[in-house]
């Protein structure tokens, strides 16, 4: 088939007539599928069930240093679980890690909240400032943006490139605008595109000379060990080490968790940062809590007792996830390849595939899918304020449905992409859609 | 022995000489005891070890409504764990409960923080106000006061009476001062005195007509099922119900946890409030987290599968705690009874004994104990800003040491009480201490 843009108006109309018919048929099938949820499927969770028995009723419940994990204390967590999280997050020194609660989202929320309430290492609390801004590489993670919006922080879109955020723009904002206090980053297998930051990108981050002393890079290494392929994996530089080398040891907060490794919502979360940041953060969290759940820390540390064990475990996850990603990608390639109405990156890890439709089509595609029984993440969701300036990005989440369901859902998806694209082209070429 | 105040200066000096000798001997014993930590001992934690095996590797991990507790979702918690927490907190309707993380302190911190950042049901966020005040019944829980201090909230002391806070004063402040936004309460077996609020006190709380629309009662029912005696237990009225009856359903936030029931620091925490409060709170916590740890919720709900099971479990705790409280109380009674240099309430539950020394003696007693090897909670700790206006209150925490250790520590304590009191009396009677 020719690219759609090369079709005459008559060809477009003929094509649309045929696709309208197919869409009506699809609507009659009573599909009820969901590609919106970035959560593990049952099989992945089953693989972690060993966690449930690693601490039995006769367990001594003691960490390696003799701490009774059932009692109060150890605000920043037990060492063996710090070792685990340092390994997962790619941080050299476990001493640079603080353990938190059951997920990293609240860890990030609390980091922003602390800055809002009390400031950063002695700087003015953000609640006392008229204006605070964050840079938001787009498309990005909607829950990051929800946090900054919640605190009334203005969000500035930074386009993603194949090697990470547009660093020229990042440098310009960060070095020139003292109101810019942070940037959200998912540096490895980014949400939603699956892009990993190049070494140059990481080094440029580390070399930033911020106008604001309380500027921090919010480095959410959520998919650090979430590879899809055994023989083709991305690795990123250690941002903490790079920041130290560049003379900016305090400029980054690293976040991570085992949510998509062990149990979603019942994992352990962690943060890594410079000693100076950590000392200040510990003082603040000591007001909020006596300690986090050390029993869950011990459970994780004993079950995942080496990085080798983590890697073996994640290989099994990949065996479940890979066919799902491929089910979606195969249909995309087969049905849309060469049509010039959309593009996508084949991710090597993470939890999402990002489809970029023709400008002005994303909302329409999502709506059409919905009306035929396939739920996608709302168009716009991967952007601050839910507004995709080009209305073109759609996040596909293949992790939860089965490969067969994904194939069926993607069949409908590509049909809707074609239809929405045709409608747009017909509109542009001067006619009416109907 | 006569009351110290009836002794002549000569008798006081003679008495002091004898006690100085005893104190020197005590210092030579190399004691190393600690009565400062309000945490369970190993035996109590051992009793909860069944929790570790209730969800085995072959468990279905599903809540009663079929939710897979290992995955994301169920922001406000699973119903069977709400039922458990409603039972423990004395709240009629489990639907009025939201489950939180591993302890109630962070739940309370977050409640204050939400009000600071976003206000309460549409009112002005506290961060935008010049002045916010909290009433603090004293003596009270130091960590409550640390939260309000952290947020720059002015704290006003409200003296405790045998039936709860001085309600005349509470009514005066709450009804007249719109800057008063909250009051910290531990209504049952209060920290540190072990006082339970009378029905009249609870009803007067419920009947408050606050000057501030965003005034809330922070009702920390931390020791709801923590009785020491089988046949002599306090019960308090359901504040949520009383507030509803009085036409102020939104005026109270109730907090509770299983920290001192199951595992300290690895329990489940909960909050109960009106539907209107809850809906607003849920919107806010949805920004911070996807869900709390439902596996731990399920574990608790299955292990403590009825209030009868909770009561049986707490009876075993009481069997451990009771002899400890009595070890302390026996020595106090035997050594200080009739001397007129201190008073204490014999608590029927909770985790503390409060000793009230002669004015101006608490700091000196704690210091003397410390210098002879017995650590007590800092004098002043149970007061806002760590300042006891009369320097007379000392919190004793009998839960962690053994009864023998407690007896030895209390022996030293009473010696230090006598010495400090003598020094004070000699000072008052015009002489020098040394």
mmCIF file of C-alpha atoms in Angstrom, chain B residues 160-426:
data_model
loop_
_atom_site.group_PDB
_atom_site.id
_atom_site.type_symbol
_atom_site.label_atom_id
_atom_site.label_comp_id
_atom_site.label_asym_id
_atom_site.label_seq_id
_atom_site.Cartn_x
_atom_site.Cartn_y
_atom_site.Cartn_z
ATOM 1 C CA UNK B 160 -4.830 17.516 81.268
ATOM 2 C CA UNK B 161 -7.289 16.670 84.032
ATOM 3 C CA UNK B 162 -8.334 13.258 85.302
ATOM 4 C CA UNK B 163 -11.100 13.164 82.664
ATOM 5 C CA UNK B 164 -9.204 14.531 79.683
ATOM 6 C CA UNK B 165 -8.065 17.985 78.540
ATOM 7 C CA UNK B 166 -9.354 21.045 80.405
ATOM 8 C CA UNK B 167 -12.489 21.472 78.288
ATOM 9 C CA UNK B 168 -13.283 24.970 79.500
ATOM 10 C CA UNK B 169 -10.006 26.107 78.018
ATOM 11 C CA UNK B 170 -10.466 24.032 74.868
ATOM 12 C CA UNK B 171 -13.908 25.540 74.289
ATOM 13 C CA UNK B 172 -12.613 29.029 74.869
ATOM 14 C CA UNK B 173 -9.793 28.734 72.331
ATOM 15 C CA UNK B 174 -11.669 26.757 69.702
ATOM 16 C CA UNK B 175 -14.781 28.893 69.674
ATOM 17 C CA UNK B 176 -13.011 32.233 69.851
ATOM 18 C CA UNK B 177 -9.811 31.949 67.855
ATOM 19 C CA UNK B 178 -10.103 31.225 64.113
ATOM 20 C CA UNK B 179 -6.378 30.598 63.982
ATOM 21 C CA UNK B 180 -6.838 27.475 66.121
ATOM 22 C CA UNK B 181 -7.030 24.719 63.507
ATOM 23 C CA UNK B 182 -6.582 21.584 65.539
ATOM 24 C CA UNK B 183 -6.054 19.758 68.786
ATOM 25 C CA UNK B 184 -3.982 16.644 69.400
ATOM 26 C CA UNK B 185 -5.805 14.026 71.452
ATOM 27 C CA UNK B 186 -4.887 10.551 72.683
ATOM 28 C CA UNK B 187 -8.317 9.813 74.120
ATOM 29 C CA UNK B 188 -7.731 6.392 75.633
ATOM 30 C CA UNK B 189 -4.879 5.506 77.977
ATOM 31 C CA UNK B 190 -3.302 8.789 76.951
ATOM 32 C CA UNK B 191 0.373 9.133 76.230
ATOM 33 C CA UNK B 192 1.942 9.559 78.753
ATOM 34 C CA UNK B 193 -0.544 9.649 81.648
ATOM 35 C CA UNK B 194 -2.823 6.745 80.777
ATOM 36 C CA UNK B 195 -5.917 8.897 81.209
ATOM 37 C CA UNK B 196 -9.087 8.014 79.283
ATOM 38 C CA UNK B 197 -11.471 10.775 78.276
ATOM 39 C CA UNK B 198 -14.790 10.712 80.120
ATOM 40 C CA UNK B 199 -18.064 10.563 78.212
ATOM 41 C CA UNK B 200 -18.649 14.179 79.114
ATOM 42 C CA UNK B 201 -15.294 15.170 77.671
ATOM 43 C CA UNK B 202 -16.016 13.362 74.401
ATOM 44 C CA UNK B 203 -19.455 14.954 74.193
ATOM 45 C CA UNK B 204 -18.011 18.404 74.829
ATOM 46 C CA UNK B 205 -15.502 17.787 72.047
ATOM 47 C CA UNK B 206 -18.298 16.789 69.689
ATOM 48 C CA UNK B 207 -20.304 19.857 70.641
ATOM 49 C CA UNK B 208 -17.524 22.331 69.855
ATOM 50 C CA UNK B 209 -18.512 25.203 67.584
ATOM 51 C CA UNK B 210 -15.156 26.141 66.095
ATOM 52 C CA UNK B 211 -14.364 29.646 64.918
ATOM 53 C CA UNK B 212 -12.325 28.048 62.108
ATOM 54 C CA UNK B 213 -14.159 25.992 59.479
ATOM 55 C CA UNK B 214 -10.991 23.932 59.020
ATOM 56 C CA UNK B 215 -10.639 23.092 62.704
ATOM 57 C CA UNK B 216 -10.252 19.359 63.217
ATOM 58 C CA UNK B 217 -9.842 17.145 66.274
ATOM 59 C CA UNK B 218 -6.803 14.901 65.676
ATOM 60 C CA UNK B 219 -8.022 11.870 67.600
ATOM 61 C CA UNK B 220 -5.115 9.472 67.914
ATOM 62 C CA UNK B 221 -6.694 6.347 69.334
ATOM 63 C CA UNK B 222 -3.304 4.693 69.675
ATOM 64 C CA UNK B 223 -4.077 2.493 72.678
ATOM 65 C CA UNK B 224 -7.628 1.485 71.836
ATOM 66 C CA UNK B 225 -7.227 -2.203 72.750
ATOM 67 C CA UNK B 226 -4.153 -1.874 74.941
ATOM 68 C CA UNK B 227 -5.664 -2.757 78.303
ATOM 69 C CA UNK B 228 -3.533 -3.963 81.204
ATOM 70 C CA UNK B 229 -6.337 -5.585 83.195
ATOM 71 C CA UNK B 230 -8.966 -8.062 82.160
ATOM 72 C CA UNK B 231 -11.496 -6.853 84.723
ATOM 73 C CA UNK B 232 -10.903 -3.123 84.743
ATOM 74 C CA UNK B 233 -10.907 -1.566 81.312
ATOM 75 C CA UNK B 234 -11.706 1.894 80.047
ATOM 76 C CA UNK B 235 -13.981 2.445 77.097
ATOM 77 C CA UNK B 236 -14.545 5.763 75.389
ATOM 78 C CA UNK B 237 -17.430 7.049 73.322
ATOM 79 C CA UNK B 238 -17.274 6.888 69.527
ATOM 80 C CA UNK B 239 -16.236 10.441 68.664
ATOM 81 C CA UNK B 240 -17.334 10.134 65.036
ATOM 82 C CA UNK B 241 -20.818 9.155 66.111
ATOM 83 C CA UNK B 242 -20.925 11.889 68.749
ATOM 84 C CA UNK B 243 -19.790 14.493 66.216
ATOM 85 C CA UNK B 244 -22.528 13.346 63.838
ATOM 86 C CA UNK B 245 -25.133 13.574 66.577
ATOM 87 C CA UNK B 246 -23.938 17.057 67.446
ATOM 88 C CA UNK B 247 -24.166 18.155 63.836
ATOM 89 C CA UNK B 248 -20.377 18.337 63.281
ATOM 90 C CA UNK B 249 -19.659 15.178 61.288
ATOM 91 C CA UNK B 250 -16.585 16.659 59.586
ATOM 92 C CA UNK B 251 -14.865 17.910 62.729
ATOM 93 C CA UNK B 252 -12.794 14.845 63.601
ATOM 94 C CA UNK B 253 -10.018 12.765 62.087
ATOM 95 C CA UNK B 254 -9.516 9.441 63.892
ATOM 96 C CA UNK B 255 -6.166 7.658 63.662
ATOM 97 C CA UNK B 256 -5.122 4.181 64.639
ATOM 98 C CA UNK B 257 -2.705 1.403 63.807
ATOM 99 C CA UNK B 258 -1.660 -2.112 64.690
ATOM 100 C CA UNK B 259 1.911 -1.014 65.457
ATOM 101 C CA UNK B 260 1.669 -2.030 69.099
ATOM 102 C CA UNK B 261 -0.634 -4.945 68.301
ATOM 103 C CA UNK B 262 1.150 -6.863 65.545
ATOM 104 C CA UNK B 263 4.606 -5.572 64.634
ATOM 105 C CA UNK B 264 6.022 -2.191 65.626
ATOM 106 C CA UNK B 265 6.792 -0.356 62.426
ATOM 107 C CA UNK B 266 5.366 -3.071 60.184
ATOM 108 C CA UNK B 267 1.706 -2.836 61.050
ATOM 109 C CA UNK B 268 -1.123 -1.205 59.174
ATOM 110 C CA UNK B 269 -2.386 2.295 59.895
ATOM 111 C CA UNK B 270 -5.808 3.752 59.342
ATOM 112 C CA UNK B 271 -7.819 6.905 59.466
ATOM 113 C CA UNK B 272 -11.570 7.291 59.950
ATOM 114 C CA UNK B 273 -13.593 10.384 59.135
ATOM 115 C CA UNK B 274 -16.806 11.612 57.562
ATOM 116 C CA UNK B 275 -17.535 10.746 53.949
ATOM 117 C CA UNK B 276 -16.933 14.367 52.951
ATOM 118 C CA UNK B 277 -13.490 14.410 54.570
ATOM 119 C CA UNK B 278 -12.664 10.997 53.134
ATOM 120 C CA UNK B 279 -13.591 11.889 49.562
ATOM 121 C CA UNK B 280 -11.330 14.912 49.729
ATOM 122 C CA UNK B 281 -8.500 12.972 51.368
ATOM 123 C CA UNK B 282 -8.707 10.196 48.792
ATOM 124 C CA UNK B 283 -8.336 12.698 45.959
ATOM 125 C CA UNK B 284 -5.215 14.016 47.599
ATOM 126 C CA UNK B 285 -3.590 10.681 48.435
ATOM 127 C CA UNK B 286 -4.245 9.508 44.867
ATOM 128 C CA UNK B 287 -1.567 12.011 43.830
ATOM 129 C CA UNK B 288 0.905 10.605 46.324
ATOM 130 C CA UNK B 289 0.461 6.875 45.874
ATOM 131 C CA UNK B 290 -1.130 4.212 43.710
ATOM 132 C CA UNK B 291 -1.957 2.142 46.761
ATOM 133 C CA UNK B 292 -0.631 1.139 50.147
ATOM 134 C CA UNK B 293 0.680 -2.343 50.930
ATOM 135 C CA UNK B 294 -2.371 -4.570 50.477
ATOM 136 C CA UNK B 295 -0.391 -7.730 51.151
ATOM 137 C CA UNK B 296 0.242 -6.544 54.683
ATOM 138 C CA UNK B 297 -3.431 -5.598 54.931
ATOM 139 C CA UNK B 298 -4.445 -9.102 53.863
ATOM 140 C CA UNK B 299 -1.933 -10.664 56.254
ATOM 141 C CA UNK B 300 -3.371 -8.691 59.153
ATOM 142 C CA UNK B 301 -7.006 -9.290 58.193
ATOM 143 C CA UNK B 302 -6.496 -13.044 57.952
ATOM 144 C CA UNK B 303 -4.444 -13.326 61.129
ATOM 145 C CA UNK B 304 -6.694 -11.059 63.209
ATOM 146 C CA UNK B 305 -9.884 -12.382 61.715
ATOM 147 C CA UNK B 306 -12.198 -11.141 64.474
ATOM 148 C CA UNK B 307 -12.178 -8.666 67.329
ATOM 149 C CA UNK B 308 -12.185 -11.699 69.594
ATOM 150 C CA UNK B 309 -8.830 -12.707 68.090
ATOM 151 C CA UNK B 310 -7.503 -9.193 68.672
ATOM 152 C CA UNK B 311 -8.657 -9.241 72.292
ATOM 153 C CA UNK B 312 -7.099 -12.651 72.920
ATOM 154 C CA UNK B 313 -3.854 -11.425 71.407
ATOM 155 C CA UNK B 314 -3.859 -8.256 73.493
ATOM 156 C CA UNK B 315 -4.520 -10.261 76.646
ATOM 157 C CA UNK B 316 -1.192 -11.988 76.040
ATOM 158 C CA UNK B 317 0.484 -8.624 75.597
ATOM 159 C CA UNK B 318 -1.088 -7.479 78.857
ATOM 160 C CA UNK B 319 0.297 -10.545 80.633
ATOM 161 C CA UNK B 320 3.757 -9.373 79.644
ATOM 162 C CA UNK B 321 3.219 -5.675 80.295
ATOM 163 C CA UNK B 322 1.304 -5.831 83.574
ATOM 164 C CA UNK B 323 4.172 -7.152 85.726
ATOM 165 C CA UNK B 324 6.389 -4.440 84.288
ATOM 166 C CA UNK B 325 4.013 -1.654 85.159
ATOM 167 C CA UNK B 326 3.571 -3.173 88.594
ATOM 168 C CA UNK B 327 7.312 -3.472 89.136
ATOM 169 C CA UNK B 328 7.604 0.275 88.657
ATOM 170 C CA UNK B 329 4.448 1.171 90.563
ATOM 171 C CA UNK B 330 5.357 -1.029 93.537
ATOM 172 C CA UNK B 331 8.683 0.715 94.006
ATOM 173 C CA UNK B 332 7.119 4.149 93.601
ATOM 174 C CA UNK B 333 4.452 3.354 96.181
ATOM 175 C CA UNK B 334 6.846 1.736 98.613
ATOM 176 C CA UNK B 335 9.573 4.336 98.404
ATOM 177 C CA UNK B 336 7.740 7.566 97.733
ATOM 178 C CA UNK B 337 4.304 6.969 99.228
ATOM 179 C CA UNK B 338 3.541 9.624 101.809
ATOM 180 C CA UNK B 339 6.671 11.704 101.152
ATOM 181 C CA UNK B 340 4.771 14.383 99.291
ATOM 182 C CA UNK B 341 7.482 14.776 96.675
ATOM 183 C CA UNK B 342 5.725 13.290 93.680
ATOM 184 C CA UNK B 343 2.546 11.809 92.357
ATOM 185 C CA UNK B 344 1.558 9.352 89.652
ATOM 186 C CA UNK B 345 -1.535 7.774 88.194
ATOM 187 C CA UNK B 346 -1.757 4.018 88.046
ATOM 188 C CA UNK B 347 -2.646 3.450 84.389
ATOM 189 C CA UNK B 348 -5.091 0.752 83.283
ATOM 190 C CA UNK B 349 -3.624 0.576 79.807
ATOM 191 C CA UNK B 350 -1.274 2.153 77.308
ATOM 192 C CA UNK B 351 2.487 2.256 77.370
ATOM 193 C CA UNK B 352 3.534 4.767 80.002
ATOM 194 C CA UNK B 353 3.533 5.868 83.613
ATOM 195 C CA UNK B 354 3.759 9.577 84.289
ATOM 196 C CA UNK B 355 5.537 10.752 87.376
ATOM 197 C CA UNK B 356 4.905 14.272 88.533
ATOM 198 C CA UNK B 357 7.758 15.567 90.637
ATOM 199 C CA UNK B 358 7.906 18.728 92.728
ATOM 200 C CA UNK B 359 8.087 21.836 90.577
ATOM 201 C CA UNK B 360 11.566 22.436 89.207
ATOM 202 C CA UNK B 361 12.851 18.907 89.842
ATOM 203 C CA UNK B 362 12.193 16.887 86.664
ATOM 204 C CA UNK B 363 15.300 17.919 84.736
ATOM 205 C CA UNK B 364 17.489 17.305 87.761
ATOM 206 C CA UNK B 365 16.001 13.844 88.363
ATOM 207 C CA UNK B 366 16.522 12.790 84.733
ATOM 208 C CA UNK B 367 20.093 14.091 84.881
ATOM 209 C CA UNK B 368 20.867 12.265 88.098
ATOM 210 C CA UNK B 369 19.406 9.024 86.719
ATOM 211 C CA UNK B 370 21.465 9.385 83.564
ATOM 212 C CA UNK B 371 24.658 9.903 85.551
ATOM 213 C CA UNK B 372 24.022 6.683 87.410
ATOM 214 C CA UNK B 373 23.214 4.616 84.321
ATOM 215 C CA UNK B 374 19.440 4.870 83.925
ATOM 216 C CA UNK B 375 18.125 6.599 80.823
ATOM 217 C CA UNK B 376 14.742 8.297 81.029
ATOM 218 C CA UNK B 377 12.858 10.281 78.426
ATOM 219 C CA UNK B 378 14.187 13.838 78.490
ATOM 220 C CA UNK B 379 12.354 16.060 80.932
ATOM 221 C CA UNK B 380 10.194 18.407 78.909
ATOM 222 C CA UNK B 381 9.712 15.931 76.062
ATOM 223 C CA UNK B 382 5.978 15.506 76.679
ATOM 224 C CA UNK B 383 5.488 19.258 76.118
ATOM 225 C CA UNK B 384 5.467 21.466 73.024
ATOM 226 C CA UNK B 385 8.935 22.788 72.209
ATOM 227 C CA UNK B 386 10.277 20.367 74.853
ATOM 228 C CA UNK B 387 9.471 22.883 77.579
ATOM 229 C CA UNK B 388 7.710 21.751 80.707
ATOM 230 C CA UNK B 389 6.567 25.029 82.294
ATOM 231 C CA UNK B 390 6.823 23.513 85.770
ATOM 232 C CA UNK B 391 9.778 21.223 85.099
ATOM 233 C CA UNK B 392 7.934 18.489 86.931
ATOM 234 C CA UNK B 393 6.752 15.772 84.512
ATOM 235 C CA UNK B 394 8.714 12.607 83.815
ATOM 236 C CA UNK B 395 7.547 9.920 81.405
ATOM 237 C CA UNK B 396 8.434 6.376 82.375
ATOM 238 C CA UNK B 397 8.273 3.701 79.668
ATOM 239 C CA UNK B 398 8.140 0.246 81.243
ATOM 240 C CA UNK B 399 7.447 -1.843 78.127
ATOM 241 C CA UNK B 400 10.920 -2.717 76.892
ATOM 242 C CA UNK B 401 13.063 -3.742 79.914
ATOM 243 C CA UNK B 402 12.366 -6.840 82.011
ATOM 244 C CA UNK B 403 10.523 -6.554 85.356
ATOM 245 C CA UNK B 404 13.830 -7.073 87.204
ATOM 246 C CA UNK B 405 15.535 -4.369 85.218
ATOM 247 C CA UNK B 406 12.581 -2.096 85.842
ATOM 248 C CA UNK B 407 12.704 -2.696 89.569
ATOM 249 C CA UNK B 408 16.426 -1.881 89.618
ATOM 250 C CA UNK B 409 15.940 1.179 87.430
ATOM 251 C CA UNK B 410 13.038 2.399 89.556
ATOM 252 C CA UNK B 411 15.088 1.902 92.713
ATOM 253 C CA UNK B 412 17.555 4.352 91.307
ATOM 254 C CA UNK B 413 14.794 6.603 90.036
ATOM 255 C CA UNK B 414 13.186 7.004 93.458
ATOM 256 C CA UNK B 415 16.581 7.703 94.969
ATOM 257 C CA UNK B 416 17.101 10.472 92.441
ATOM 258 C CA UNK B 417 13.596 11.817 93.068
ATOM 259 C CA UNK B 418 14.356 12.021 96.784
ATOM 260 C CA UNK B 419 17.712 13.673 96.222
ATOM 261 C CA UNK B 420 16.426 16.222 93.736
ATOM 262 C CA UNK B 421 13.494 17.013 96.011
ATOM 263 C CA UNK B 422 15.771 17.485 98.986
ATOM 264 C CA UNK B 423 18.006 19.767 96.988
ATOM 265 C CA UNK B 424 14.997 21.800 95.944
ATOM 266 C CA UNK B 425 13.658 22.024 99.487
ATOM 267 C CA UNK B 426 17.049 23.020 100.864
#
